[in-house]
N, CA, C and O atoms as a printed pandas DataFrame, in Angstrom:
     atom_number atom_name residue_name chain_id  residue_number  x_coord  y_coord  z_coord
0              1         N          UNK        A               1   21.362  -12.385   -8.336
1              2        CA          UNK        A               1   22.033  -11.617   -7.310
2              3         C          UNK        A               1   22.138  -12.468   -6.047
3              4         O          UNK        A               1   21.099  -13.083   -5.806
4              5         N          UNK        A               2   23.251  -12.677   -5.083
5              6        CA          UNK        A               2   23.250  -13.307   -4.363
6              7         C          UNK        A               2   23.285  -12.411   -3.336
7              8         O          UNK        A               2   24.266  -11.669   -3.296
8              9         N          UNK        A               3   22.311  -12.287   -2.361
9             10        CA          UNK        A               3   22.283  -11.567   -0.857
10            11         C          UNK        A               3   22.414  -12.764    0.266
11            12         O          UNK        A               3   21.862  -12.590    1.352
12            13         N          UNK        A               4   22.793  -13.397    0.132
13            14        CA          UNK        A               4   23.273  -15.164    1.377
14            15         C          UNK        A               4   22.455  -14.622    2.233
15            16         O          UNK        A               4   22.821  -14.381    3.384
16            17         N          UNK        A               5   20.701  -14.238    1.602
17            18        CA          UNK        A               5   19.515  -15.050    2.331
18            19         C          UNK        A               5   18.979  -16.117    1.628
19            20         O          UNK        A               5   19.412  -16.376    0.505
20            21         N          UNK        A               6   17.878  -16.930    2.261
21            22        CA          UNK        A               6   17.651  -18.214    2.277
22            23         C          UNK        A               6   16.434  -17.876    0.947
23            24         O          UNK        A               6   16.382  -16.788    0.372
24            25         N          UNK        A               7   15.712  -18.805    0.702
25            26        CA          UNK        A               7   14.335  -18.244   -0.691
26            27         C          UNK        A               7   13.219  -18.065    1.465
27            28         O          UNK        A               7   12.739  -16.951    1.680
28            29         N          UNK        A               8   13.122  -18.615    2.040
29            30        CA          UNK        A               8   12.479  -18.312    3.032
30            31         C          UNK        A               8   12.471  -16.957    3.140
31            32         O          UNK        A               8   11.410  -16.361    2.957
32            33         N          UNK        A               9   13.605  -16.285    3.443
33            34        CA          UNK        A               9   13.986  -14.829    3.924
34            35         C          UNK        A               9   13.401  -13.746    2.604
35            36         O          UNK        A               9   12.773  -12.701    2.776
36            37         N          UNK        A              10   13.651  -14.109    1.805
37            38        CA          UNK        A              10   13.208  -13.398    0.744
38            39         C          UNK        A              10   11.481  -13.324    0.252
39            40         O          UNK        A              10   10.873  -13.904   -0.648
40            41         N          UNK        A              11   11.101  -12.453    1.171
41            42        CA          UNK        A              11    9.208  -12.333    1.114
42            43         C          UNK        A              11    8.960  -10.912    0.525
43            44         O          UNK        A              11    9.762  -10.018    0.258
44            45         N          UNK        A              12    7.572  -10.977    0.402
45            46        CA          UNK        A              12    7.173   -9.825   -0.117
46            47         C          UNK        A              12    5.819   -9.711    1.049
47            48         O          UNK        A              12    5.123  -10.503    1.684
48            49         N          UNK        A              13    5.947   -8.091    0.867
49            50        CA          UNK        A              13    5.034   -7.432    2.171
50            51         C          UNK        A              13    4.287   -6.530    1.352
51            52         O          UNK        A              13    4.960   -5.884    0.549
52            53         N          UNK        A              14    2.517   -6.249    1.371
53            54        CA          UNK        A              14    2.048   -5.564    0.461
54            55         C          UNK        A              14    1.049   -5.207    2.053
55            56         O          UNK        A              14    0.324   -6.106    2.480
56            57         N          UNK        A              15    1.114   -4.040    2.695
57            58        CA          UNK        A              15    0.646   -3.312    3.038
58            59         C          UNK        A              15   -0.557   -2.421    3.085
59            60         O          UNK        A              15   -0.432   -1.553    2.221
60            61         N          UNK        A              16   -1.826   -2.280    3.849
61            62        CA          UNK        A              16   -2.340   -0.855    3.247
62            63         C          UNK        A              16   -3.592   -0.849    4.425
63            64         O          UNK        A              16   -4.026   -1.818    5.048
64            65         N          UNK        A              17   -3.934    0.311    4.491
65            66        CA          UNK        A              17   -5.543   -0.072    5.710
66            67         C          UNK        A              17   -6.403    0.686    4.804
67            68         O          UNK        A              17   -6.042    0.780    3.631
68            69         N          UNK        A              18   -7.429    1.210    5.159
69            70        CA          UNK        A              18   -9.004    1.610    5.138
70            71         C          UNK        A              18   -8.727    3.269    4.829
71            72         O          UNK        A              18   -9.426    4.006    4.134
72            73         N          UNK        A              19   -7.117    3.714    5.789
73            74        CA          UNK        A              19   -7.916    4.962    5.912
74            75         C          UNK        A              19   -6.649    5.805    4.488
75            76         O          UNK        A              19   -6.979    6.825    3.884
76            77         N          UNK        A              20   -5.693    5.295    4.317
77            78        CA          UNK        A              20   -4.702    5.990    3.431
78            79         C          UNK        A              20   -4.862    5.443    2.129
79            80         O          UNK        A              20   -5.385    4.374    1.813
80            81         N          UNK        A              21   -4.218    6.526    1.244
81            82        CA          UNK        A              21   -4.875    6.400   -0.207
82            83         C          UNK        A              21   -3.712    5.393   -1.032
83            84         O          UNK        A              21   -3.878    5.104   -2.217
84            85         N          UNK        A              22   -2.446    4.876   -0.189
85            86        CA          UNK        A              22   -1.505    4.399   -0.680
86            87         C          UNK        A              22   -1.251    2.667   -0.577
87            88         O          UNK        A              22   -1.625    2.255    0.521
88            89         N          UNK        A              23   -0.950    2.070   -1.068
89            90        CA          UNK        A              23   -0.421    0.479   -0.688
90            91         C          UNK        A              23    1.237    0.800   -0.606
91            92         O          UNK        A              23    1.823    1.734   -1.154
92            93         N          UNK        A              24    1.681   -0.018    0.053
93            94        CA          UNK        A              24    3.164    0.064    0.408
94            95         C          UNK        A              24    3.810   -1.592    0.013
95            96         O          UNK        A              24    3.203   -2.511    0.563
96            97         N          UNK        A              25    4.733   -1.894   -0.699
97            98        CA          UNK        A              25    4.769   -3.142   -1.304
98            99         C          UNK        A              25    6.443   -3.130   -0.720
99           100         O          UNK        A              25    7.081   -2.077   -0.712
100          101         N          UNK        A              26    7.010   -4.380   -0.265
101          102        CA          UNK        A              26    8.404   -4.825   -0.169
102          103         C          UNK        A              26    8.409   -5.970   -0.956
103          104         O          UNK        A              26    7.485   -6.740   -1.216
104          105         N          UNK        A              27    9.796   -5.981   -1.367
105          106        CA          UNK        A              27    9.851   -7.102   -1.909
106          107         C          UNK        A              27   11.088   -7.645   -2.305
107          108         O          UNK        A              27   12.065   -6.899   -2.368
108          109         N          UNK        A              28   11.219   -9.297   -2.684
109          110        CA          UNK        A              28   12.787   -9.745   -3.158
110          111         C          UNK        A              28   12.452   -9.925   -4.474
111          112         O          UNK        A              28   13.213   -9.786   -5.432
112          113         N          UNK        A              29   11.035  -10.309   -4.506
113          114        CA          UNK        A              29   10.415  -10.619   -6.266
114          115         C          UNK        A              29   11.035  -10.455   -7.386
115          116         O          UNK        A              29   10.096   -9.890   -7.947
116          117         N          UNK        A              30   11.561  -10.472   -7.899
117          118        CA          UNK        A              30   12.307  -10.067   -9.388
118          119         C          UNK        A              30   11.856   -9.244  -10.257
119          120         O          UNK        A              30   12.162   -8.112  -10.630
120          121         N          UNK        A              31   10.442  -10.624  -10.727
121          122        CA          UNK        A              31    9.833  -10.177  -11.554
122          123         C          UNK        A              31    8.588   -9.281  -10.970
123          124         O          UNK        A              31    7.904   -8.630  -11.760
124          125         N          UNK        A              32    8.337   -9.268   -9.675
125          126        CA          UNK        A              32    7.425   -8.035   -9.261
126          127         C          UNK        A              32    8.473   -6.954   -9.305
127          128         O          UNK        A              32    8.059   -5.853   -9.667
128          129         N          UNK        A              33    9.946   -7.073   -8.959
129          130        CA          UNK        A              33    9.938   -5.805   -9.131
130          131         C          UNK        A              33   10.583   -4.943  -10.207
131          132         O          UNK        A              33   11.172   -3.862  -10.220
132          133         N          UNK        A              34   10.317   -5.642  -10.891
133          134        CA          UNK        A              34   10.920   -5.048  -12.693
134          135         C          UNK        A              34    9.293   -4.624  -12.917
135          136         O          UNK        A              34    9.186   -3.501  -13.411
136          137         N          UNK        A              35    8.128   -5.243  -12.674
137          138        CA          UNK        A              35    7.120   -4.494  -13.258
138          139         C          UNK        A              35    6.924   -3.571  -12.622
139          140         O          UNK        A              35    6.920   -2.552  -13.313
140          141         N          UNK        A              36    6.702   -3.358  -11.320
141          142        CA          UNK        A              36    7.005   -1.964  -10.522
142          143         C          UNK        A              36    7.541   -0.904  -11.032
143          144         O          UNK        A              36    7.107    0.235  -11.207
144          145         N          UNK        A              37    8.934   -1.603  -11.339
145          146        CA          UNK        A              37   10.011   -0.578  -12.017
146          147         C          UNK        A              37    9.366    0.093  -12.798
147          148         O          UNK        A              37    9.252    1.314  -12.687
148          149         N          UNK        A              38    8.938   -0.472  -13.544
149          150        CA          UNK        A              38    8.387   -0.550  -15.146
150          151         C          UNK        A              38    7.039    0.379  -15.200
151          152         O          UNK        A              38    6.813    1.126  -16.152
152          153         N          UNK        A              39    6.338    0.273  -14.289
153          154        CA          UNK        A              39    4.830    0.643  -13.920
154          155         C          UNK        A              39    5.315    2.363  -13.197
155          156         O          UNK        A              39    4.773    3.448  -13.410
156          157         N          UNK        A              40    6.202    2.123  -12.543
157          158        CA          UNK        A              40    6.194    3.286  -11.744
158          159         C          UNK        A              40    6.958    4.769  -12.848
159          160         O          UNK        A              40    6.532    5.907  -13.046
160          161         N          UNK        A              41    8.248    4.030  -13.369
161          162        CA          UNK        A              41    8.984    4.884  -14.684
162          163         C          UNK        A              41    7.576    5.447  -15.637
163          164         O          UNK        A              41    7.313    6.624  -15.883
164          165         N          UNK        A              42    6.712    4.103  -16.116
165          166        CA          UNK        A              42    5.529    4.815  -17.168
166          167         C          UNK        A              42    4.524    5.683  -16.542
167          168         O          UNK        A              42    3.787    6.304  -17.308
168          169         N          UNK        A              43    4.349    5.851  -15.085
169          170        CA          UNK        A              43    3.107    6.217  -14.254
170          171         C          UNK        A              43    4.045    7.111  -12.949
171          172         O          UNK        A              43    3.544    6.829  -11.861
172          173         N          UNK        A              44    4.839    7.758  -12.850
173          174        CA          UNK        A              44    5.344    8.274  -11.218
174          175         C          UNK        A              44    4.145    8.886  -10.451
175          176         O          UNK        A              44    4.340    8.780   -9.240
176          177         N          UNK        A              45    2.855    9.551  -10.775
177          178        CA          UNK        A              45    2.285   10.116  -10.097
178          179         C          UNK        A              45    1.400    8.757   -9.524
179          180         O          UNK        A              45    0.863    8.992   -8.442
180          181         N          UNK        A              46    1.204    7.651   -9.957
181          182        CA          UNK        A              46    0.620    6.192   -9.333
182          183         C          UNK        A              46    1.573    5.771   -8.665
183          184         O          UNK        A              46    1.368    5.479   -7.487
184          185         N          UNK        A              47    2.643    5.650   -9.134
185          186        CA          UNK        A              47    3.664    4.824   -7.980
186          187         C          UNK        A              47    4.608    5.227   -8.135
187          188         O          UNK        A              47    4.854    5.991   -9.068
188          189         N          UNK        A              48    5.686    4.747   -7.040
189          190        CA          UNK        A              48    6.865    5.334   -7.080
190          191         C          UNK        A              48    7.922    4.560   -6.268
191          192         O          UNK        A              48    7.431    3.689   -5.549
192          193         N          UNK        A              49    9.216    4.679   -6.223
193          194        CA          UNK        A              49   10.399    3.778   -6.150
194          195         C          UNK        A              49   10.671    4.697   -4.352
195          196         O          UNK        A              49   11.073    5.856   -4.244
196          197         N          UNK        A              50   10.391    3.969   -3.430
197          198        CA          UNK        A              50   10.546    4.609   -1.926
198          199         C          UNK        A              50   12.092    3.751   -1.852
199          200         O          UNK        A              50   12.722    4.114   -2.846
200          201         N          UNK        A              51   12.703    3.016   -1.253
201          202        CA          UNK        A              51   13.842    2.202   -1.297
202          203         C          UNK        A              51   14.712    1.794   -1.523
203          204         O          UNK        A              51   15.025    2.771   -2.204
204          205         N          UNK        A              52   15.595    1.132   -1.619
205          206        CA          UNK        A              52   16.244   -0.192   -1.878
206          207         C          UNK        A              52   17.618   -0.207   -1.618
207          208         O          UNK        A              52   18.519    0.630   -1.668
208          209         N          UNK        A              53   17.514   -1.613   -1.273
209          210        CA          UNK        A              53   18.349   -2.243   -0.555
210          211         C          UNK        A              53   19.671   -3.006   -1.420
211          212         O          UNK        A              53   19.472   -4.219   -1.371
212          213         N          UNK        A              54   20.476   -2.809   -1.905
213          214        CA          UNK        A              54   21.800   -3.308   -2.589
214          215         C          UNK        A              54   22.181   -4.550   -2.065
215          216         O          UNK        A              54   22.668   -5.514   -2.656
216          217         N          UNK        A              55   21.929   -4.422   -1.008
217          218        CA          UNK        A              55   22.531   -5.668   -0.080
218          219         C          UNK        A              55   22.073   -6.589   -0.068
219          220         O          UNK        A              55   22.660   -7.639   -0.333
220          221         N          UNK        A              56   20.350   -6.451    0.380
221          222        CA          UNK        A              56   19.622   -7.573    0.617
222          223         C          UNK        A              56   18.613   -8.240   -1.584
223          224         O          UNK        A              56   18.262   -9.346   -1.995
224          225         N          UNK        A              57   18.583   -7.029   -2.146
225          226        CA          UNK        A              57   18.064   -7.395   -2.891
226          227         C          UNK        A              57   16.613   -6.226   -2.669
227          228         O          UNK        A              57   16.361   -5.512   -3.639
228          229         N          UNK        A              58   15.913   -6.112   -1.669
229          230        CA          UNK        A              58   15.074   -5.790   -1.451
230          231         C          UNK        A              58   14.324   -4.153   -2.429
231          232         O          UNK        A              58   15.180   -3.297   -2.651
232          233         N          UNK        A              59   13.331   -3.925   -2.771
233          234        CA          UNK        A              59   12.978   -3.113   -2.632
234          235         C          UNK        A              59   11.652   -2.652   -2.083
235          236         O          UNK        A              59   10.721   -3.449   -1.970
236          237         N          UNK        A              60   11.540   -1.354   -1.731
237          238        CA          UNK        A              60   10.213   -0.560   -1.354
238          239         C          UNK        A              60    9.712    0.043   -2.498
239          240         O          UNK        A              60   10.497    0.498   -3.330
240          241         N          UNK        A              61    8.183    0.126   -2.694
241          242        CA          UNK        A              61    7.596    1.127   -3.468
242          243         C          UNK        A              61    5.870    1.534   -2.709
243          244         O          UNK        A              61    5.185    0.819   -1.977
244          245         N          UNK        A              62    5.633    2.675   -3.138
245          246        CA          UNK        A              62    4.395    3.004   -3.231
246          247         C          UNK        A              62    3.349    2.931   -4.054
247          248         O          UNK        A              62    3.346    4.013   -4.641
248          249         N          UNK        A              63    2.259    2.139   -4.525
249          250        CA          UNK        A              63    1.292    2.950   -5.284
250          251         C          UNK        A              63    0.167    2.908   -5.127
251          252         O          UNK        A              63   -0.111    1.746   -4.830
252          253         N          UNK        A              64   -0.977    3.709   -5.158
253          254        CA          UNK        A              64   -1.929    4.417   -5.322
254          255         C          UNK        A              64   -2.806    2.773   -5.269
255          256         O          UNK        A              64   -2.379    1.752   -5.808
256          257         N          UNK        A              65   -4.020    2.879   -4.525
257          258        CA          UNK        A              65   -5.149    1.813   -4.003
258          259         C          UNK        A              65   -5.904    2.009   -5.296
259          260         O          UNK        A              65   -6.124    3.170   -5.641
260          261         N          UNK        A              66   -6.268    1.153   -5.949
261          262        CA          UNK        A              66   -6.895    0.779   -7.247
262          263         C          UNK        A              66   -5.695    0.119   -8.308
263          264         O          UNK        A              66   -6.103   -0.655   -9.174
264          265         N          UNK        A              67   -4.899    0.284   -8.272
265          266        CA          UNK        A              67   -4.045    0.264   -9.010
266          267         C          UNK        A              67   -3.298   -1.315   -9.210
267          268         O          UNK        A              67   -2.737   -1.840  -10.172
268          269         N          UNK        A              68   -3.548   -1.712   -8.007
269          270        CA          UNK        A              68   -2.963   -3.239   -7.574
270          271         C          UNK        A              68   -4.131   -3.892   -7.454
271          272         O          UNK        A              68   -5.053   -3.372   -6.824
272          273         N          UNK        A              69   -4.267   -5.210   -8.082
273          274        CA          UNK        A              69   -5.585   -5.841   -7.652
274          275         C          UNK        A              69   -4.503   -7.486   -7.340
275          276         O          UNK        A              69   -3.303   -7.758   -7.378
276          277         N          UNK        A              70   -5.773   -8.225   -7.045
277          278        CA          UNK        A              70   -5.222   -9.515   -6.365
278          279         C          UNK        A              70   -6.094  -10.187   -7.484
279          280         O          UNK        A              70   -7.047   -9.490   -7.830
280          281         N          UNK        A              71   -5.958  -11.515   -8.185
281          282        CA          UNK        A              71   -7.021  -11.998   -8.476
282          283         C          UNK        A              71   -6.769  -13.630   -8.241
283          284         O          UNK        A              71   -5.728  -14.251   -8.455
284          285         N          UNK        A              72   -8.303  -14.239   -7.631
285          286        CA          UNK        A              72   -8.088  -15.067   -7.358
286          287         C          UNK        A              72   -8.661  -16.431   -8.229
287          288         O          UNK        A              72   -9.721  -16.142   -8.784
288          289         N          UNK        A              73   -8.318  -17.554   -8.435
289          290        CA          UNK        A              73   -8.816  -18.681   -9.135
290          291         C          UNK        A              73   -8.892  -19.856   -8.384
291          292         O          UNK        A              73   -8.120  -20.569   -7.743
292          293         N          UNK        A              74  -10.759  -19.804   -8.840
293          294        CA          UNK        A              74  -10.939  -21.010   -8.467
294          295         C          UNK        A              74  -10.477  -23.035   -8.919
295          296         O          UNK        A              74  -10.464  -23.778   -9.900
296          297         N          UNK        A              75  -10.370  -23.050   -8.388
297          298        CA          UNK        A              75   -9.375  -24.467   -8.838
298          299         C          UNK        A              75  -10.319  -25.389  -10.430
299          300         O          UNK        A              75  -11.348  -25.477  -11.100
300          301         N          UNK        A              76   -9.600  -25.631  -10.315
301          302        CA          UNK        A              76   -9.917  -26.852  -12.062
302          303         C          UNK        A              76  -10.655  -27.610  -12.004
303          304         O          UNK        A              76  -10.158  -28.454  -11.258
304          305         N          UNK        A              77  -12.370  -28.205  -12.546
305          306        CA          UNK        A              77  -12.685  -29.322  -11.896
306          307         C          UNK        A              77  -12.185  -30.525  -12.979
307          308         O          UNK        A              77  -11.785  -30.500  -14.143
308          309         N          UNK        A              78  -12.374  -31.381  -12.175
309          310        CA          UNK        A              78  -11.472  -32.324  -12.940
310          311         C          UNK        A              78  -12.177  -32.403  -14.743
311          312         O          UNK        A              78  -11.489  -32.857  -15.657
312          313         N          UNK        A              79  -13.267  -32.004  -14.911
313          314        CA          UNK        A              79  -14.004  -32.046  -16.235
314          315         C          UNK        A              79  -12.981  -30.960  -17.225
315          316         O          UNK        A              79  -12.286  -31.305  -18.181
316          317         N          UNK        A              80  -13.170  -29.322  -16.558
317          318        CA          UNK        A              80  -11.994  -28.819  -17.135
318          319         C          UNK        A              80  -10.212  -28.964  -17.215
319          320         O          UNK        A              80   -9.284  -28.487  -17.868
320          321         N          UNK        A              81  -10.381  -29.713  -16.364
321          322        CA          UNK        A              81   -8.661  -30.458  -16.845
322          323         C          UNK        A              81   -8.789  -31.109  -17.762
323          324         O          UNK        A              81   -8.001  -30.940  -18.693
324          325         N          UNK        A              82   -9.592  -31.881  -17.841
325          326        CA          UNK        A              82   -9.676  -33.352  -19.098
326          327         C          UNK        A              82   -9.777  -32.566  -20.570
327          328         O          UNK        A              82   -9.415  -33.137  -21.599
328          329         N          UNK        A              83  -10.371  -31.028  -20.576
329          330        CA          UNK        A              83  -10.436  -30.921  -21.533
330          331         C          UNK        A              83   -9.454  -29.887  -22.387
331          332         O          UNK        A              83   -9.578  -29.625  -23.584
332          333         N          UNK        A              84   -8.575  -29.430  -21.593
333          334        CA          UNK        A              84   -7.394  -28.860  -21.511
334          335         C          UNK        A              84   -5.978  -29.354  -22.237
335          336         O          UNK        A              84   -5.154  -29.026  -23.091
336          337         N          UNK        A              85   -6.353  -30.536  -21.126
337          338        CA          UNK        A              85   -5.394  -31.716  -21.552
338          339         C          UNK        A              85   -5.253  -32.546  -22.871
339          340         O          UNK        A              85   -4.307  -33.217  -23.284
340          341         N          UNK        A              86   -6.504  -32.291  -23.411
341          342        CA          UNK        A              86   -6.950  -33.278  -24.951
342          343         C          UNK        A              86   -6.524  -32.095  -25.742
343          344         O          UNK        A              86   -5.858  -32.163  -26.774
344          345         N          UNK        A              87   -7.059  -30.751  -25.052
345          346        CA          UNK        A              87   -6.822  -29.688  -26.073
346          347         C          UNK        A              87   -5.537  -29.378  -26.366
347          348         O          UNK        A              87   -5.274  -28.965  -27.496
348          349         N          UNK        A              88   -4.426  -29.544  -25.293
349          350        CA          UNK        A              88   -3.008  -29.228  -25.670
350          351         C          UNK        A              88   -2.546  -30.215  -26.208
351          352         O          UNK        A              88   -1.848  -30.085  -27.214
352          353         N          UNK        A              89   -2.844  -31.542  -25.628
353          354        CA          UNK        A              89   -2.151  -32.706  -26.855
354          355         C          UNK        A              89   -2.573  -32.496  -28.726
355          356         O          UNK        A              89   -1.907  -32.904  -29.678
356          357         N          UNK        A              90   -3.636  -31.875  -28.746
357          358        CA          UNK        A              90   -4.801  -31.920  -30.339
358          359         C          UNK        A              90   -3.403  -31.055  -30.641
359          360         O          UNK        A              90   -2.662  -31.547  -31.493
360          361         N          UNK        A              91   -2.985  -29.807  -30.011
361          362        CA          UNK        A              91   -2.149  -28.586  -30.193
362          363         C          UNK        A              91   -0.305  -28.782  -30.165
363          364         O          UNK        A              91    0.563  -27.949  -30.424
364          365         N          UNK        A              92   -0.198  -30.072  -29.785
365          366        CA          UNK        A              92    1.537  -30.147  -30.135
366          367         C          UNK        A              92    2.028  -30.227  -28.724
367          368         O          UNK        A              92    3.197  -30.568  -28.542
368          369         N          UNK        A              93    1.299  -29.962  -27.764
369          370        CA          UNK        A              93    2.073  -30.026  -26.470
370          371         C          UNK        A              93    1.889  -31.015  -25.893
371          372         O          UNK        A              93    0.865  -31.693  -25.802
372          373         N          UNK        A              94    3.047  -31.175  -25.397
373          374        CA          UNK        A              94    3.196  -32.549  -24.647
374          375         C          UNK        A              94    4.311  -32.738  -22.847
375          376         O          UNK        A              94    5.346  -32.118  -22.598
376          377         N          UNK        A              95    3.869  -33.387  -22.267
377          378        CA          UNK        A              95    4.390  -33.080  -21.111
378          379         C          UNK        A              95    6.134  -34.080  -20.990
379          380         O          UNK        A              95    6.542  -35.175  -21.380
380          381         N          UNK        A              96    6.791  -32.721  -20.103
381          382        CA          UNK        A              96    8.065  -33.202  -20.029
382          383         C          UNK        A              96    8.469  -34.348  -19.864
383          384         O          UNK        A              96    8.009  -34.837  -18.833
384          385         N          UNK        A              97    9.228  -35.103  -20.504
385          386        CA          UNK        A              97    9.959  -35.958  -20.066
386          387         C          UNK        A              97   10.529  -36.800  -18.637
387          388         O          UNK        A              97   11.374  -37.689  -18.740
């Protein structure tokens, strides 16, 4: 879809404080927001479709605090790369060209 914004302009905003039971999510994401879609159609009383924008691409949704988690990873040490790397070559993969 072309909205003649920049990939800069196109962010995502995930919202929420301490005291309301809701997260509030914007977004240009694609693929966040096909699972949204997707999450909110199988679940409406967890989330739900607040928005959207035709123009920009954008949409709004709501859902429910537990429901969204973040998860974070700690980086590779170089021991588990090395062994990754032997393991996908043993396995057929090989890096691009």
């Amino acid at each position: 879809m072309r909205t003649g914004l920049t990939k800069a302009q196109k962010i995502t905003e995930i919202t929420f404080d301490e005291k309301e039971p809701l997260i509030h999510i914007r977004t240009h994401n694609t693929d966040l927001k096909n699972r949204l879609a997707a999450y909110a159609a199988q679940h409406p009383t967890e989330c739900r479709l607040l928005d959207e924008d035709p123009n920009t691409g954008c949409i709004e949704f709501t859902i429910r605090k537990g429901r969204l988690s973040f998860r974070l990873n700690a980086p590779y040490s170089e021991k588990r790369k090395r062994k990754a790397s032997e393991a996908a070559k043993r396995n057929g993969f090989n890096r691009k060209p």
